[in-house]
Amino acid sequence: MKKRTLINDVASHLQVSIATVSLVLNGKAKQSRISDAVAQRVLAYVEEVGYRPNQLAKSLRTGKTHVIGLVVEDISNPFFATVAWLIEKHAFERGYRIIYCSTDNDPTKTKELIAMFQERHVDGFAIVPSEGIEKEVGAILREHTPTVLFDRHLPGLPTNYVVVDGAQGTYAATEHLLEQGYRRIAFVTTDSAQTQMEDRLRGYTQALQEQNLPAQVKRVAVTKETEKVIAAIHDFIRDEAECDAIIFATNYLTIYGLEAIAQLGLRIPTDLALISYDDHDLFRLYTPGITAIAQPVESIAQNVIDILLEELQNPVDPTVAPSQQVLLPTKLIVRKSSIRQPEQPTM
Amino acid sequence: MKKRTLINDVASHLQVSIATVSLVLNGKAKQSRISDAVAQRVLAYVEEVGYRPNQLAKSLRTGKTHVIGLVVEDISNPFFATVAWLIEKHAFERGYRIIYCSTDNDPTKTKELIAMFQERHVDGFAIVPSEGIEKEVGAILREHTPTVLFDRHLPGLPTNYVVVDGAQGTYAATEHLLEQGYRRIAFVTTDSAQTQMEDRLRGYTQALQEQNLPAQVKRVAVTKETEKVIAAIHDFIRDEAECDAIIFATNYLTIYGLEAIAQLGLRIPTDLALISYDDHDLFRLYTPGITAIAQPVESIAQNVIDILLEELQNPVDPTVAPSQQVLLPTKLIVRKSSIRQPEQPTM
DNA sequence: ATGAAAGCGCTAACAT
DNA sequence: ATGTTAGCGCTTTCAT
């Protein structure tokens, strides 16, 4: 009933050896000088009965699974969802499968996931590293498993990585606000020291410094409790911030910020201008539209998979080969939330 | 360098046979009457060197992978993302891993994914079935692979499934609108004949019928081209609909609808009241808040995994065992979009 | 109580 | 040109 066809069945039916079947199936017929006639018969019969080699056995034998482990921060965040989907698409076209998991930025969970992927014998890794996992990533590298970090990287480690020039992004956004006449620009970010967050902060402070304007930075602790994050932003805007514009360092901070601003009854951009680092469907849809620093998702995915597959297909001595590091530009998408309105009477 | 510890290394170091090590590791020490002393030494040494059995070899030998294939429509839709995450969490706690993929409602892709999961020898399936895959699902069942469908089901097949009572949901939503005084209520749904969509439509028509009010149903073709869907809804509202309220049959239809309504410059709920089947973060955040028929995601996930693990752990003769079918209630979350406003002068 | 050995299904070096 | 066969690392029966 559950009898799957085995390579043995194919071979014995065709009166050839299993080696012949295996070689034909793996495209090594020519180099093993198997006659075209036999090769054709094998292919035809395999097609006919729908024989599929057992991947488990194949992997055990070859040591290759053709699976890439994709470790992202949060697969339900549209940014990661999109990049993951694109990576999956490109990988699929080139014969690789993806298995993915979310770390929720939790180092312990990240370590478990990496261990789990190693147990599953993934051929390579694409990782959005949470903080404090240098040791685990280092261990992967030492095993020579091809690996690419993206979105952020681990400064101490000589790894491949693909990141976005966040500093340039926030610099441009700050300049845009300055051009619009905003002078008191605040920056709301997370309490994490991840490289990409520091980059984003740096672009902002630099742009202000060049104009001798003061920076106002709020670091919000990101927890699972949405309400607390919203409250923190709410209180910052109400009590601390003396500002006419805010740049949020991630799309979800912006979303929380929108909620806080709605609670405070402030109008965008009349009372407060807004720019989000990282775009989101919602920002297009929101009234007014929210200006965003968009990341090149397609390009990120393409670079990650290219580097990974190159290493997978041409294993080089990693003690010699330099790692590849890619820095991609952002694009400012200007919507109404950052455009200064003509003076309106306060009602 | 890449030398992983093998069961052989453990056995020879301890001067026992690999069988002993294997038995101890699989908790069969007692029943094989292995002395506690030996068992302890094995455990201690395994811990010390961090030996992890090769899952590939183990799976090849046992025929079990402890992996469940999760096939959803679109993992970036918050509904599916949440359910997938919950299923993953519960499965993990019980020793199972999840691999997931999105079908985009494409039957061809769905078939490929199912085939791929079978190649990976998943122990069980949780599937959100797209239309026209009765044959494939039938084949899975015939192989006795434990399977649960959810969100919708395939009417012809005697499978386990976990679905939501959409008819009750839209019925309650329609009643709510009627109570608010809306009389011309339209229903925007997709062009698909999937069971859950038909259920949702049924609740709406029934509620109207009971009041002898006419139904206005618009079936929109869902394509990847967002703009077209928005345009279709836009044109419906502008040209066809003679309505003062709309129920959208999915959360993404609502989002497209919001965009169309914004383009038309209509005010919610003054010009048009709105209810969405399936909730979304955005609906909480939007001004005004969008009333939604919320699905019990936690309960869906719990039921799916419970049924699946039960079958996985107590294999029963499927020709005898009846399949399990679960129907869960929805909950109407009333926000401003469906609350009638006091009469306002048209400016 | 413990060990030897037969596979799980496949690949690929080596024979013929 | 094609067949034989030794593993990949593990589980489990059977013999001791």
XYZ file of C-alpha atoms (C1' of nucleotides) in Angstrom:
726
model
C 0.000 0.000 0.000
C 2.638 2.486 1.014
C 5.123 0.804 -1.306
C 7.202 3.511 -2.878
C 9.256 2.672 -5.913
C 12.937 2.186 -5.099
C 15.975 2.433 -7.257
C 16.158 -1.321 -7.019
C 12.736 -1.758 -8.555
C 13.713 0.438 -11.457
C 16.982 -1.377 -12.015
C 15.573 -4.860 -11.838
C 12.650 -4.018 -14.068
C 15.028 -2.671 -16.690
C 17.517 -5.466 -16.173
C 20.326 -3.051 -15.431
C 22.249 -2.415 -12.250
C 21.267 0.216 -9.755
C 24.536 1.988 -10.455
C 23.453 2.587 -14.004
C 20.154 4.038 -12.863
C 21.860 6.213 -10.291
C 24.428 7.536 -12.740
C 21.837 8.318 -15.373
C 19.666 10.094 -12.863
C 22.543 12.199 -11.652
C 23.531 13.272 -15.133
C 26.709 11.251 -15.072
C 25.700 8.972 -17.914
C 28.058 10.609 -20.393
C 31.130 10.594 -18.224
C 30.497 6.996 -17.292
C 30.014 6.185 -20.957
C 26.593 4.724 -20.532
C 24.934 4.209 -23.900
C 22.297 6.708 -24.884
C 19.890 3.881 -25.488
C 20.126 2.669 -21.912
C 20.008 6.180 -20.532
C 16.837 6.860 -22.489
C 15.178 3.705 -21.273
C 16.031 4.544 -17.685
C 14.730 8.075 -17.965
C 11.552 6.930 -19.650
C 10.793 4.281 -17.084
C 11.588 6.579 -14.167
C 9.179 9.083 -15.628
C 6.564 6.433 -16.193
C 6.466 5.086 -12.667
C 7.240 8.432 -11.086
C 10.272 7.211 -9.227
C 11.760 9.811 -6.875
C 15.006 9.063 -5.098
C 14.796 9.065 -1.330
C 16.394 12.352 -0.378
C 17.196 11.152 3.108
C 19.314 8.320 1.781
C 20.852 10.545 -0.830
C 21.778 13.167 1.725
C 23.168 10.637 4.122
C 25.352 9.333 1.374
C 26.484 12.583 -0.204
C 26.548 14.770 2.855
C 24.529 17.378 0.962
C 20.927 18.264 1.662
C 20.452 21.151 -0.752
C 18.719 22.972 2.018
C 19.597 26.441 3.225
C 18.725 27.556 6.728
C 17.260 31.027 6.834
C 17.253 32.667 10.243
C 15.402 35.977 10.388
C 14.306 38.193 13.216
C 10.585 37.991 12.648
C 9.030 36.409 9.616
C 5.775 38.288 10.167
C 7.509 41.625 9.652
C 6.851 42.536 6.004
C 10.496 43.406 5.443
C 11.744 40.003 6.498
C 8.781 38.238 4.924
C 9.535 39.816 1.583
C 13.257 39.188 1.692
C 12.669 35.603 2.811
C 10.190 35.064 0.022
C 12.601 36.425 -2.574
C 15.495 34.374 -1.255
C 13.288 31.311 -1.348
C 12.260 32.023 -4.913
C 15.800 32.470 -6.169
C 17.087 29.498 -4.239
C 14.324 27.295 -5.582
C 15.205 28.157 -9.145
C 18.709 26.986 -8.479
C 17.771 23.727 -6.852
C 17.935 24.709 -3.224
C 15.208 24.623 -0.637
C 14.834 27.007 2.267
C 13.781 26.302 5.802
C 13.231 29.341 7.935
C 12.617 30.390 11.475
C 12.219 33.563 13.489
C 14.560 34.438 16.332
C 12.452 37.248 17.819
C 15.880 38.741 18.453
C 16.364 36.311 21.295
C 19.959 35.028 21.417
C 18.968 31.817 23.178
C 16.346 31.021 20.594
C 18.788 31.928 17.842
C 21.331 29.476 19.204
C 18.721 26.744 19.396
C 17.633 27.409 15.841
C 21.159 27.314 14.528
C 21.726 24.056 16.381
C 18.519 22.672 14.955
C 19.495 23.622 11.431
C 22.884 22.034 11.913
C 21.189 18.876 13.072
C 19.161 18.983 9.902
C 22.430 19.312 8.000
C 21.655 22.454 6.083
C 24.262 23.133 3.424
C 24.394 26.836 4.173
C 23.068 29.653 6.300
C 21.531 33.056 5.727
C 21.276 34.744 9.082
C 19.952 37.971 10.523
C 22.129 37.842 13.622
C 20.779 38.859 16.995
C 23.294 40.226 19.452
C 25.592 37.924 21.336
C 25.756 35.052 18.907
C 29.310 35.654 17.755
C 30.383 32.348 19.230
C 27.777 30.296 17.391
C 28.393 32.015 14.081
C 32.098 31.587 14.607
C 31.539 27.871 15.111
C 29.597 27.642 11.865
C 32.400 29.355 10.006
C 34.948 27.029 11.519
C 33.004 24.124 10.109
C 33.263 25.790 6.718
C 29.506 25.948 6.259
C 28.824 28.708 3.739
C 27.138 31.560 5.537
C 25.909 35.035 4.751
C 24.693 37.504 7.339
C 22.252 40.184 6.277
C 20.418 43.276 7.491
C 23.163 43.627 10.082
C 26.494 42.019 10.822
C 28.775 41.051 13.646
C 31.657 43.520 13.688
C 34.237 41.175 15.117
C 33.752 38.419 12.575
C 35.178 38.147 9.070
C 31.946 36.921 7.489
C 30.149 37.535 4.256
C 27.391 40.037 4.770
C 24.831 42.076 2.894
C 23.659 45.212 4.624
C 21.956 48.467 3.801
C 23.548 51.869 4.160
C 21.271 52.995 6.937
C 23.408 56.009 7.791
C 22.996 57.358 4.288
C 19.267 56.680 4.570
C 18.686 58.593 7.777
C 21.089 61.313 6.673
C 19.005 61.895 3.550
C 15.789 61.764 5.547
C 17.072 64.321 8.035
C 18.203 66.594 5.232
C 14.786 66.302 3.657
C 13.149 67.406 6.881
C 15.596 70.287 7.213
C 14.784 71.400 3.679
C 11.136 71.371 4.579
C 11.953 73.783 7.363
C 11.775 71.461 10.325
C 14.441 72.293 12.888
C 13.659 70.231 15.932
C 13.923 66.700 14.729
C 13.805 63.775 17.142
C 14.945 60.210 16.524
C 13.206 57.234 18.100
C 15.142 53.985 18.042
C 15.444 50.755 19.973
C 17.707 49.983 22.899
C 19.726 47.552 20.831
C 23.339 48.015 19.832
C 22.997 46.087 16.590
C 25.075 47.510 13.792
C 22.173 48.503 11.582
C 20.534 50.467 14.389
C 23.750 52.309 15.196
C 24.191 53.138 11.515
C 20.737 54.639 11.304
C 21.365 56.742 14.378
C 24.690 57.932 13.024
C 23.244 59.318 9.785
C 20.737 61.340 11.744
C 23.151 62.829 14.264
C 25.649 63.676 11.578
C 23.123 65.568 9.477
C 22.079 67.627 12.479
C 25.621 68.223 13.624
C 26.524 69.694 10.278
C 23.816 72.293 10.848
C 24.738 72.787 14.488
C 21.326 71.598 15.511
C 20.760 69.557 18.659
C 19.846 65.890 18.432
C 17.057 64.387 20.495
C 17.360 60.643 20.714
C 14.901 58.344 22.443
C 15.836 54.719 22.939
C 12.759 52.607 23.506
C 12.958 49.160 25.047
C 11.273 46.782 22.633
C 9.189 44.164 24.389
C 6.455 41.793 23.336
C 4.007 43.991 25.191
C 2.921 46.332 22.459
C 1.149 48.597 24.913
C 4.319 49.380 26.820
C 6.180 50.403 23.706
C 3.320 52.639 22.628
C 3.159 54.162 26.096
C 6.898 54.864 26.063
C 6.626 56.701 22.758
C 3.485 58.454 23.929
C 5.209 59.735 27.044
C 8.292 60.765 25.135
C 6.273 62.867 22.704
C 4.115 64.383 25.422
C 6.734 65.078 28.083
C 10.227 65.120 26.698
C 10.267 65.841 23.043
C 10.401 69.435 22.013
C 10.136 68.585 18.393
C 8.302 69.248 15.181
C 9.433 66.082 13.406
C 10.338 62.517 14.300
C 12.277 59.850 12.475
C 11.494 56.324 13.628
C 14.292 53.824 13.217
C 12.145 50.806 12.255
C 8.773 50.270 10.637
C 7.207 48.787 13.736
C 8.366 51.694 15.877
C 6.609 53.944 13.387
C 3.427 51.916 13.709
C 3.551 52.168 17.473
C 4.336 55.840 17.045
C 1.267 56.354 14.872
C -0.837 54.856 17.588
C 0.756 57.103 20.222
C 0.251 60.158 18.031
C -3.393 59.251 17.464
C -3.864 58.954 21.233
C -2.345 62.387 21.715
C -4.615 63.816 19.048
C -1.734 65.331 17.101
C -2.071 66.019 13.390
C 0.484 64.818 10.869
C 2.347 66.719 9.534
C 0.840 69.919 10.888
C 1.772 69.254 14.500
C 4.423 66.685 13.846
C 6.178 65.466 10.705
C 7.109 61.808 10.432
C 9.538 59.598 8.575
C 9.915 55.860 8.961
C 13.057 53.889 8.361
C 11.859 50.894 6.323
C 8.650 51.033 4.326
C 5.360 49.222 4.987
C 2.078 48.771 3.106
C 0.398 50.712 5.824
C 2.480 53.812 5.172
C 1.276 54.009 1.610
C -2.279 53.589 2.767
C -2.298 55.774 5.841
C -3.792 59.219 5.688
C -1.563 61.105 5.325
C 0.928 58.827 3.573
C 4.030 58.245 5.687
C 7.394 59.126 4.170
C 9.727 56.157 4.351
C 13.350 55.241 3.856
C 12.880 52.156 1.699
C 15.330 49.300 1.708
C 16.190 47.502 -1.538
C 14.630 44.166 -0.635
C 15.025 42.622 -4.069
C 18.674 43.520 -4.176
C 19.306 42.247 -0.660
C 17.792 38.885 -1.499
C 19.653 38.633 -4.781
C 22.996 39.402 -3.185
C 22.481 37.009 -0.303
C 21.591 34.108 -2.525
C 24.307 34.861 -5.074
C 27.051 34.879 -2.478
C 25.672 31.788 -0.803
C 25.289 29.742 -3.958
C 28.676 30.751 -5.199
C 30.285 29.425 -2.057
C 28.106 26.361 -2.115
C 29.043 25.542 -5.670
C 32.707 26.510 -5.619
C 33.960 25.606 -2.214
C 37.067 27.663 -1.629
C 39.521 27.494 1.162
C 37.951 29.887 3.653
C 41.250 30.521 5.344
C 42.390 32.101 2.113
C 39.253 33.463 0.466
C 38.285 36.918 1.625
C 34.707 37.293 2.733
C 32.352 39.357 0.648
C 30.747 42.461 2.034
C 27.956 44.299 0.275
C 26.538 47.711 1.191
C 23.322 48.719 -0.565
C 21.713 52.148 -0.839
C 18.287 53.117 0.462
C 15.719 55.244 -1.281
C 13.673 57.999 0.296
C 10.012 57.724 -0.632
C 8.474 61.075 0.100
C 4.820 61.104 1.106
C 2.665 63.704 2.830
C 3.829 63.088 6.395
C 7.045 65.032 5.887
C 5.818 67.846 3.676
C 5.380 71.132 5.473
C 1.822 72.422 5.226
C 0.916 76.036 4.569
C 0.282 77.817 7.858
C -3.096 76.928 9.298
C -4.967 78.731 11.993
C -5.052 76.688 15.184
C -8.700 76.047 15.758
C 38.493 19.871 11.709
C 34.924 19.157 10.724
C 35.097 15.907 12.679
C 31.788 15.443 14.352
C 31.553 12.905 17.135
C 29.884 9.690 16.002
C 28.142 7.021 17.960
C 31.160 4.888 17.237
C 33.504 7.313 18.944
C 31.333 7.319 22.014
C 31.098 3.538 22.107
C 34.765 2.869 21.601
C 35.824 5.477 24.112
C 33.584 3.871 26.712
C 34.480 0.351 25.667
C 30.873 -0.581 25.047
C 29.087 -1.445 21.841
C 27.272 1.097 19.771
C 24.049 -0.760 20.460
C 24.383 0.027 24.127
C 24.901 3.694 23.415
C 21.953 3.793 21.065
C 19.661 2.008 23.479
C 20.593 4.286 26.356
C 20.116 7.386 24.240
C 16.695 6.283 23.145
C 15.501 5.593 26.657
C 15.439 1.872 26.129
C 18.094 1.106 28.695
C 15.635 -0.312 31.193
C 13.802 -2.598 28.829
C 17.094 -3.862 27.485
C 18.284 -4.421 31.030
C 21.357 -2.282 30.695
C 22.952 -1.595 34.058
C 22.383 1.819 35.565
C 26.103 2.234 35.935
C 26.713 1.836 32.218
C 23.755 4.010 31.335
C 25.076 6.772 33.562
C 28.530 6.620 32.038
C 27.085 6.817 28.546
C 24.882 9.774 29.373
C 27.713 11.580 31.112
C 30.140 11.115 28.255
C 27.588 12.057 25.618
C 26.920 15.230 27.536
C 30.610 15.902 27.944
C 31.545 15.702 24.272
C 28.215 17.059 23.103
C 27.430 14.114 20.895
C 24.293 14.586 18.774
C 23.004 11.697 16.714
C 22.863 12.334 12.993
C 19.195 12.915 12.319
C 19.539 11.988 8.682
C 20.795 8.542 9.530
C 18.266 8.178 12.280
C 15.412 9.135 10.007
C 16.590 6.855 7.249
C 16.650 4.022 9.689
C 13.433 4.688 11.570
C 11.381 6.213 8.800
C 10.454 9.087 11.100
C 11.655 12.647 10.714
C 9.657 14.371 13.447
C 8.947 17.116 10.981
C 5.510 18.415 10.096
C 4.873 20.104 6.765
C 2.792 23.240 7.094
C 1.255 24.482 3.874
C -0.474 27.856 4.160
C -1.866 30.257 1.629
C 0.402 33.179 2.372
C 2.767 33.282 5.297
C 2.983 37.070 5.131
C -0.724 37.417 5.865
C -0.909 38.093 9.607
C -3.635 35.500 10.072
C -1.552 32.701 8.632
C 1.649 34.030 10.155
C 0.100 33.943 13.601
C -1.443 30.519 13.229
C 1.800 29.157 11.787
C 3.779 30.612 14.637
C 1.449 29.120 17.224
C 1.472 25.727 15.557
C 5.251 25.857 15.468
C 5.428 26.744 19.131
C 3.154 23.935 20.234
C 4.801 21.418 17.957
C 8.253 22.364 19.196
C 7.243 21.746 22.785
C 6.234 18.280 21.832
C 9.359 17.407 19.926
C 8.244 18.174 16.408
C 9.684 20.670 13.986
C 7.757 22.577 11.354
C 8.713 23.437 7.824
C 6.383 25.782 6.046
C 5.639 27.208 2.658
C 3.119 29.490 0.998
C 0.931 28.305 -1.857
C -0.318 31.747 -2.936
C -3.506 29.789 -3.595
C -1.905 28.349 -6.689
C -2.846 24.671 -7.113
C 0.268 23.908 -9.146
C 2.526 25.390 -6.518
C 0.574 23.582 -3.823
C 1.122 20.276 -5.552
C 4.833 20.952 -5.887
C 5.090 21.860 -2.234
C 3.272 18.752 -1.129
C 5.568 16.685 -3.323
C 8.580 18.431 -1.885
C 7.439 17.806 1.659
C 6.846 14.180 0.850
C 10.347 13.965 -0.539
C 11.560 15.382 2.736
C 9.581 12.644 4.456
C 7.520 14.811 6.727
C 5.662 12.759 9.314
C 2.467 14.753 8.955
C 0.750 17.619 7.194
C -1.193 20.704 8.185
C -2.639 22.178 5.030
C -4.654 25.190 3.999
C -5.942 23.632 0.789
C -6.233 25.628 -2.383
C -8.908 24.549 -4.804
C -8.375 21.567 -7.036
C -5.950 19.618 -4.921
C -8.357 16.890 -3.890
C -6.293 14.322 -5.739
C -3.041 15.180 -3.998
C -4.609 15.281 -0.576
C -6.349 12.023 -1.344
C -2.984 10.498 -2.180
C -1.529 11.674 1.117
C -4.406 10.098 2.978
C -3.978 6.867 1.121
C -0.395 6.732 2.320
C -1.735 7.091 5.855
C 0.244 10.240 6.515
C -1.532 12.062 9.336
C -3.054 15.214 7.923
C -5.220 18.071 9.136
C -6.726 20.697 6.874
C -7.532 24.077 8.332
C -9.141 27.421 7.537
C -11.121 25.602 4.851
C -11.673 22.021 3.796
C -12.295 19.874 0.766
C -15.947 18.848 0.836
C -15.517 15.552 -0.959
C -12.806 14.209 1.317
C -13.177 12.524 4.699
C -10.279 14.375 6.305
C -9.611 15.873 9.661
C -10.182 19.588 9.547
C -10.345 22.652 11.750
C -12.396 25.518 10.405
C -14.103 28.626 11.638
C -17.820 29.225 11.544
C -17.660 32.003 8.996
C -21.393 31.967 8.345
C -22.082 32.712 11.981
C -19.461 35.469 11.802
C -20.892 37.308 8.832
C -24.433 36.706 10.091
C -23.578 38.449 13.348
C -21.793 41.233 11.489
C -24.778 41.806 9.210
C -27.120 41.851 12.177
C -24.902 44.382 13.861
C -25.096 46.653 10.820
C -28.868 46.241 10.677
C -29.116 47.192 14.320
C -27.108 50.289 13.597
C -29.729 51.193 11.023
C -27.866 50.327 7.851
C -30.186 48.809 5.272
C -28.236 48.613 2.061
C -25.391 46.339 2.913
C -23.025 45.054 0.230
C -20.672 42.085 0.446
C -17.329 42.049 -1.328
C -15.703 38.649 -1.669
C -13.288 36.802 -3.922
C -14.079 34.778 -7.006
C -13.064 31.580 -5.279
C -15.415 28.753 -4.389
C -13.422 27.679 -1.346
C -15.595 26.467 1.479
C -14.690 29.228 3.896
C -15.584 31.921 1.363
C -18.926 30.330 0.619
C -19.647 30.077 4.329
C -18.960 33.740 4.846
C -21.238 34.668 1.973
C -23.987 32.440 3.295
C -24.145 34.105 6.714
C -24.544 37.481 5.072
C -27.271 36.499 2.608
C -29.191 34.655 5.257
C -29.253 37.603 7.638
C -30.543 39.868 4.891
C -33.066 37.351 3.667
C -34.587 37.116 7.108
C -35.280 40.844 6.921
C -36.403 40.684 3.310
C -33.607 42.980 2.311
C -31.776 42.610 -0.986
C -28.199 41.319 -1.096
C -25.536 42.994 -3.172
C -22.600 40.702 -3.756
C -19.446 41.647 -5.605
C -16.975 38.938 -6.485
C -13.554 40.379 -7.124
C -10.880 38.450 -9.001
C -7.837 38.323 -6.760
C -4.604 38.763 -8.664
C -1.065 39.634 -7.721
C -1.617 43.040 -9.238
C -2.808 44.979 -6.257
C -3.842 47.926 -8.391
C -6.368 45.911 -10.345
C -8.068 44.639 -7.257
C -8.264 48.130 -5.840
C -9.642 49.415 -9.129
C -12.308 46.704 -9.202
C -13.487 47.629 -5.726
C -13.265 51.304 -6.566
C -15.467 50.875 -9.631
C -17.925 48.713 -7.757
C -18.414 51.310 -5.053
C -18.621 54.179 -7.508
C -20.797 52.639 -10.199
C -22.694 49.642 -8.962
C -23.102 49.691 -5.274
C -26.109 51.442 -3.901
C -25.051 50.853 -0.379
C -24.398 52.448 2.945
C -22.305 49.614 4.369
C -19.903 46.970 3.082
C -18.660 43.734 4.554
C -15.366 42.550 3.097
C -14.816 38.815 3.133
C -11.068 38.846 3.903
C -8.658 41.202 5.626
C -6.712 41.975 2.468
C -9.907 42.806 0.563
C -10.659 45.269 3.328
C -7.228 46.825 2.967
C -7.713 47.209 -0.776
C -11.175 48.539 -0.027
C -9.771 51.171 2.313
C -7.508 52.353 -0.438
C -10.408 52.497 -2.903
C -12.540 54.389 -0.415
C -9.746 56.861 0.216
C -9.436 57.435 -3.521
C -13.155 58.105 -3.729
C -12.937 60.531 -0.853
C -15.675 58.792 1.102
C -15.848 59.107 4.844
C -16.130 56.095 7.144
C -18.658 55.466 8.591
C -20.554 58.610 7.614
C -20.733 57.802 3.914
C -20.049 54.129 4.205
C -19.838 51.730 7.124
C -17.298 48.902 7.006
C -16.713 45.508 8.525
C -13.843 43.167 7.762
C -13.901 39.418 8.029
C -10.631 38.581 9.824
C -8.870 41.139 11.967
C -5.581 42.918 11.279
C -3.287 45.225 13.264
C -4.098 47.929 10.827
C -7.790 47.864 11.667
C -7.109 48.648 15.288
C -4.841 51.473 14.257
C -6.810 52.961 11.412
C -8.828 56.096 11.967
C -11.605 55.238 12.383
C -10.998 51.759 13.814
C -12.368 49.070 11.519
C -14.882 46.627 12.964
C -13.722 43.066 12.380
C -14.942 39.507 12.639
C -12.007 38.003 14.492
C -10.985 34.386 14.098
C -9.793 32.375 17.118
C -6.208 31.911 15.968
C -4.964 30.398 19.202
C -7.719 27.854 19.222
C -7.224 26.977 15.566
C -3.543 26.293 16.139
C -4.180 24.292 19.267
C -6.772 22.093 17.605
C -4.664 21.483 14.526
C -1.631 20.423 16.478
C -3.615 18.325 18.947
C -5.307 16.317 16.230
C -2.069 15.926 14.324
C 0.016 14.803 17.269
C -2.625 12.434 18.447
C -2.606 10.666 15.105
C 1.154 10.791 14.954
C 1.504 9.213 18.345
C -1.325 6.717 18.222
C -1.482 5.512 14.672
C -4.948 4.126 14.170
C -6.338 2.280 11.248
C -7.605 5.146 9.122
C -10.074 2.920 7.338
C -11.808 2.523 10.651
C -11.110 5.701 12.606
C -13.483 8.536 11.822
C -11.855 11.811 10.936
C -12.147 14.698 13.332
C -13.908 17.872 12.366
C -13.788 21.028 14.432
C -15.869 24.161 13.926
C -14.812 27.214 15.929
C -16.755 30.413 16.618
C -15.728 33.908 15.574
C -15.982 37.065 17.635
C -17.204 40.430 16.419
C -14.889 43.221 17.485
C -16.858 46.427 17.150
C -14.917 49.556 16.309
C -15.967 52.933 14.945
C -16.306 51.957 11.291
C -19.665 50.312 11.835
C -21.199 52.674 14.367
C -23.793 55.016 12.920
C -22.873 58.650 13.408
C -25.335 61.352 14.421
C -26.620 63.105 11.314
C -24.093 65.528 9.908
C -24.702 68.258 7.407
C -23.138 67.464 4.051
C -20.631 70.200 3.532
C 23.369 -7.473 30.478
C 25.801 -6.677 26.131
C 27.632 -7.227 21.350
C 27.376 -8.506 16.332
C 25.297 -7.631 12.405
C 21.640 -6.658 9.165
C 19.734 -3.262 6.986
C 17.258 1.906 5.793
C 18.079 3.684 0.078
C 21.390 5.675 -2.173
C 26.233 7.103 -4.527
C 30.529 6.323 -6.564
C 34.998 4.116 -6.645
C 36.540 0.109 -8.501
C 36.055 -4.175 -11.208
C 35.057 -6.421 -15.184
C 29.979 0.249 -21.272
C 27.945 -1.720 -17.151
C 27.892 -4.335 -12.674
C 29.621 -5.091 -7.769
C 30.097 -3.427 -3.534
C 31.513 -0.663 0.362
C 29.957 2.529 2.949
C 26.946 7.203 4.896
C 25.398 6.789 10.739
C 22.053 4.908 12.977
C 18.428 1.369 15.209
C 17.080 -3.018 16.590
C 16.779 -8.047 16.439
C 18.963 -11.908 17.832
C 22.608 -14.454 19.772
C 25.667 -14.908 23.548
